[in-house]
PDB file of C-alpha atoms in Angstrom:
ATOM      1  CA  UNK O 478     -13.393  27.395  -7.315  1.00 88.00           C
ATOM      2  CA  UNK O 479     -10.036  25.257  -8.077  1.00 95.00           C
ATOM      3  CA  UNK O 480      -9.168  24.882 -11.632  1.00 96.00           C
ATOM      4  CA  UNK O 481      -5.848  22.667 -12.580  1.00 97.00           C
ATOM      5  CA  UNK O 482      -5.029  23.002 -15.840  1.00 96.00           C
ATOM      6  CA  UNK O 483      -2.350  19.773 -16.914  1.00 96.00           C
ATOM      7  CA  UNK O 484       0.167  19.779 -20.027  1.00 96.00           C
ATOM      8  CA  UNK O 485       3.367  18.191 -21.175  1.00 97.00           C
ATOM      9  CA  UNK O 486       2.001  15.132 -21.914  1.00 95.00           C
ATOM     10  CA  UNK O 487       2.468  12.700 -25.107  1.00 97.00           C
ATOM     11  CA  UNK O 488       4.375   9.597 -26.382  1.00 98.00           C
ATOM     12  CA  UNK O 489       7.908   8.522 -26.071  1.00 98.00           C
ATOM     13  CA  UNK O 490      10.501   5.581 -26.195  1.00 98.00           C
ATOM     14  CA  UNK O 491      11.097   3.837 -23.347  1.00 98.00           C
ATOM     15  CA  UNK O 492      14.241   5.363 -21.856  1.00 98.00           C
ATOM     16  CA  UNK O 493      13.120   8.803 -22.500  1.00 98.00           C
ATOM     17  CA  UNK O 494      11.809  11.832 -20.263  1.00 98.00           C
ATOM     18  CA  UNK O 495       8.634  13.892 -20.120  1.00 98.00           C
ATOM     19  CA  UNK O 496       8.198  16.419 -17.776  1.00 98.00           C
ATOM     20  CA  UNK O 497       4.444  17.413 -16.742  1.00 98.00           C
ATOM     21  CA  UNK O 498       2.960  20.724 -15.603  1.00 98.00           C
ATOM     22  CA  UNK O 499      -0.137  21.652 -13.571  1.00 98.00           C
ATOM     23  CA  UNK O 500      -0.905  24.961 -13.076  1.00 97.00           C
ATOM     24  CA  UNK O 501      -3.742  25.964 -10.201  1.00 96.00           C
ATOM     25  CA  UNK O 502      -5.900  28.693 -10.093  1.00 94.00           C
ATOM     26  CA  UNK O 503      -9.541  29.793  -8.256  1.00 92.00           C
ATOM     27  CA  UNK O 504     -10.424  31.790  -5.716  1.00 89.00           C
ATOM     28  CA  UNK O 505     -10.135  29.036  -3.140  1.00 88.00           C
ATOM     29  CA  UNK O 506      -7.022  27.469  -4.274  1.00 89.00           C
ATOM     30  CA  UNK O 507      -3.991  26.562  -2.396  1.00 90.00           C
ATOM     31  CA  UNK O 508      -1.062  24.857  -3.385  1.00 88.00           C
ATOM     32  CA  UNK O 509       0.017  23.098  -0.467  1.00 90.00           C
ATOM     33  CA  UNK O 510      -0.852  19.276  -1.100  1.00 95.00           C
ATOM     34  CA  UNK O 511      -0.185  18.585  -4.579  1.00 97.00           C
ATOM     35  CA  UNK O 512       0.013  15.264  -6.616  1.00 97.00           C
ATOM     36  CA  UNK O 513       0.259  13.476  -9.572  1.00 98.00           C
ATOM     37  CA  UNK O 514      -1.806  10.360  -9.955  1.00 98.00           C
ATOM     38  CA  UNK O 515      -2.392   7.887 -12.931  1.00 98.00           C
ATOM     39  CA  UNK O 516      -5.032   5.905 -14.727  1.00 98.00           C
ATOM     40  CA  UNK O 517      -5.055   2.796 -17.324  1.00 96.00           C
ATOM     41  CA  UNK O 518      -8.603   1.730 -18.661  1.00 92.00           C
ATOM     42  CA  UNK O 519     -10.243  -0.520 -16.326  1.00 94.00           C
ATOM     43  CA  UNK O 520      -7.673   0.530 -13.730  1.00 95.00           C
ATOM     44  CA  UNK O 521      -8.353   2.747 -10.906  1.00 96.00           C
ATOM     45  CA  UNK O 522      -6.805   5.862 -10.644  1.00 97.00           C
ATOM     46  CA  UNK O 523      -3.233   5.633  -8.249  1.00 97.00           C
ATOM     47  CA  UNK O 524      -0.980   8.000  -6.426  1.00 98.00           C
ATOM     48  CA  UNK O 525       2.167   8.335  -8.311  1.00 98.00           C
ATOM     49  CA  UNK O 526       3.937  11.432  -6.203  1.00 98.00           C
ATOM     50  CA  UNK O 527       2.799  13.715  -4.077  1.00 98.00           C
ATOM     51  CA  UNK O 528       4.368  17.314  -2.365  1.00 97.00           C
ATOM     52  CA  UNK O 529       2.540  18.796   0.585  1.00 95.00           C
ATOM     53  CA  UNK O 530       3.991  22.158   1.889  1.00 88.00           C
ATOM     54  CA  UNK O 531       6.605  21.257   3.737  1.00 88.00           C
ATOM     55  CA  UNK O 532       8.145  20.551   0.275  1.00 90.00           C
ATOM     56  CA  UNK O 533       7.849  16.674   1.551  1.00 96.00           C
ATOM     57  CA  UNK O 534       7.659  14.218  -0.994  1.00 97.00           C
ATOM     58  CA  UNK O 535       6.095  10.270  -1.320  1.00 97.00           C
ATOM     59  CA  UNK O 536       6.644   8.410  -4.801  1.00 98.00           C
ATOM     60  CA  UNK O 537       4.709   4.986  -5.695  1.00 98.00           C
ATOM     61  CA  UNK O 538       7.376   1.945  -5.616  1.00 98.00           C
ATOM     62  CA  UNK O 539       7.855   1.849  -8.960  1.00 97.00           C
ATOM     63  CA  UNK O 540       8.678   5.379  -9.972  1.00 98.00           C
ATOM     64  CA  UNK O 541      11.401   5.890  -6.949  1.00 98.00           C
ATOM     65  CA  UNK O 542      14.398   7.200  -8.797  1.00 98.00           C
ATOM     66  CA  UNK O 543      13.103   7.973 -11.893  1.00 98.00           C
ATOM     67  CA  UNK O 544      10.466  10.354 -11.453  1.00 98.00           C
ATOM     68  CA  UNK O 545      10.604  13.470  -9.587  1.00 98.00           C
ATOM     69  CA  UNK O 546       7.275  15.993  -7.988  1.00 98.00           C
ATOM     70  CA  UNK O 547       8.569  19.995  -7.641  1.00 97.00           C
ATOM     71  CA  UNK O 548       6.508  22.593  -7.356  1.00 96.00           C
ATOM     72  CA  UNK O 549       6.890  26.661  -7.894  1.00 95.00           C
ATOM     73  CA  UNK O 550       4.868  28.730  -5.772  1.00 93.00           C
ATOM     74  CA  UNK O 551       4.917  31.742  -7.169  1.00 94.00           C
ATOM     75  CA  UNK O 552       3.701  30.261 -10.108  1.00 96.00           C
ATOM     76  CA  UNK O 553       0.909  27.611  -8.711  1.00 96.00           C
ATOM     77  CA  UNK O 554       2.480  25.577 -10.792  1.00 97.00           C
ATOM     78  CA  UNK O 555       3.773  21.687 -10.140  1.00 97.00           C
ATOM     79  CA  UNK O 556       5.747  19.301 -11.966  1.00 98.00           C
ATOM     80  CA  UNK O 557       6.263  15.789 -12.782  1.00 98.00           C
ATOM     81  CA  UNK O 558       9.347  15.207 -14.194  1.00 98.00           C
ATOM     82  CA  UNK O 559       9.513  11.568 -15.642  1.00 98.00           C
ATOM     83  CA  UNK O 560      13.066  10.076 -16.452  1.00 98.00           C
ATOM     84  CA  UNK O 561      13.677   6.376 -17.853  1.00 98.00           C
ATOM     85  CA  UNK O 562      10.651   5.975 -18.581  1.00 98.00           C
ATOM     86  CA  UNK O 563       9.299   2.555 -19.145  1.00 98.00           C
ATOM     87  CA  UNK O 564       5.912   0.907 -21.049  1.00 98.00           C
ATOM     88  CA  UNK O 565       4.352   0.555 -17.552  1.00 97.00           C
ATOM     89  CA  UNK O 566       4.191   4.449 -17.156  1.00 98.00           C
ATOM     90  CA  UNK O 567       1.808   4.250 -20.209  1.00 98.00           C
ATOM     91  CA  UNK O 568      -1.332   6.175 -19.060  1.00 98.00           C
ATOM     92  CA  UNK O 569      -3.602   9.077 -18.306  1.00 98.00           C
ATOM     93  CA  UNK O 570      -2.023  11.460 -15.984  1.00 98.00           C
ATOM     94  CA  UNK O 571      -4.006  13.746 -13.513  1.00 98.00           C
ATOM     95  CA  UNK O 572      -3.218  16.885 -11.903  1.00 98.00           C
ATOM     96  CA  UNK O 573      -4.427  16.501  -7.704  1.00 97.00           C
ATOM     97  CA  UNK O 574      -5.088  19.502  -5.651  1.00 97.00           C
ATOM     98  CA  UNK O 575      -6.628  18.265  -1.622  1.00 96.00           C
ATOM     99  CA  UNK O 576      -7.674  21.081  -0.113  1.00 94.00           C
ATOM    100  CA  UNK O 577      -7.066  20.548   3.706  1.00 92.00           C
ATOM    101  CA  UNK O 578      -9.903  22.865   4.924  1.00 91.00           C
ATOM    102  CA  UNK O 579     -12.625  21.367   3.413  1.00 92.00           C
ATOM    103  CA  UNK O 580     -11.519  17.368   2.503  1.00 95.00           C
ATOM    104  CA  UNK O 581     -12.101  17.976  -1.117  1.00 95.00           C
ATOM    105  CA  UNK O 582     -10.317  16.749  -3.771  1.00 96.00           C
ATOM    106  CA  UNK O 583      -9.441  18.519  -7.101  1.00 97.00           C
ATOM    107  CA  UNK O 584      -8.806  17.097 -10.511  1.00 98.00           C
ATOM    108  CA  UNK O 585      -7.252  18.206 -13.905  1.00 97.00           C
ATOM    109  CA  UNK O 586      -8.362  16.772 -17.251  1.00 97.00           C
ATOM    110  CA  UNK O 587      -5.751  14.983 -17.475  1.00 97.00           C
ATOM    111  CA  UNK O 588      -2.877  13.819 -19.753  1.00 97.00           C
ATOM    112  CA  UNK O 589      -2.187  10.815 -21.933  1.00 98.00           C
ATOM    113  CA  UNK O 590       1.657   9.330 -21.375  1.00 98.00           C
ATOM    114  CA  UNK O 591       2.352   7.005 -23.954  1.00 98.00           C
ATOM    115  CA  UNK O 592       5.497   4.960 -23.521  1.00 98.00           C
ATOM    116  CA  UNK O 593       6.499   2.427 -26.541  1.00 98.00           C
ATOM    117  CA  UNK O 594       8.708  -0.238 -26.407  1.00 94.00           C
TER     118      UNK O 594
END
């Protein structure tokens, strides 16, 4: 039904940039609330940004200024672009579709972020 298909991931110095892409696609899929959320082992998965369709944005506390969520339309796609990036970022990245109409959340497979000191 919603399929969200994550890439752009991989491993980095701190003080460098990744960007992240999700692309959507199903029969049922909409873009318009779209996020990025992240997972360390024994941690529970958290909201890092998040676009709905009124192109509003929210950003966890301790990405604000450093990361930024877009999104292209025409291409289901959104992005995660990750600047000054720091060993705390380290994680697994997933792709978030909500669909509004029914309450259900979507995942991707996610993406490892590796940041070394």
């Amino acid at each position: 039904q919603v399929q969200l298909v994550e890439s752009g991931g991989g491993s980095v110095q701190a003080g460098g940039s990744l960007r992240l892409s999700c692309v959507g696609s199903g029969s049922i899929f909409r873009i318009n609330v779209m996020g990025w959320y992240r997972q360390v082992p024994g941690g529970q998965r958290e909201l890092v940004a998040r676009i709905i369709n009124s192109g509003r944005t929210n950003y966890a506390d301790s990405v604000k200024g450093r990361f930024t969520i877009s999104r292209d339309s025409a291409k289901n796609t959104v992005y995660l672009q990750m600047n000054s990036l720091k060993p705390e970022d380290t994680g697994v990245y997933y792709c978030n579709n909500y669909d509004e109409r029914t309450l259900t959340n979507y995942w991707g497979q996610g993406t490892q972020v590796t940041v070394s000191s």
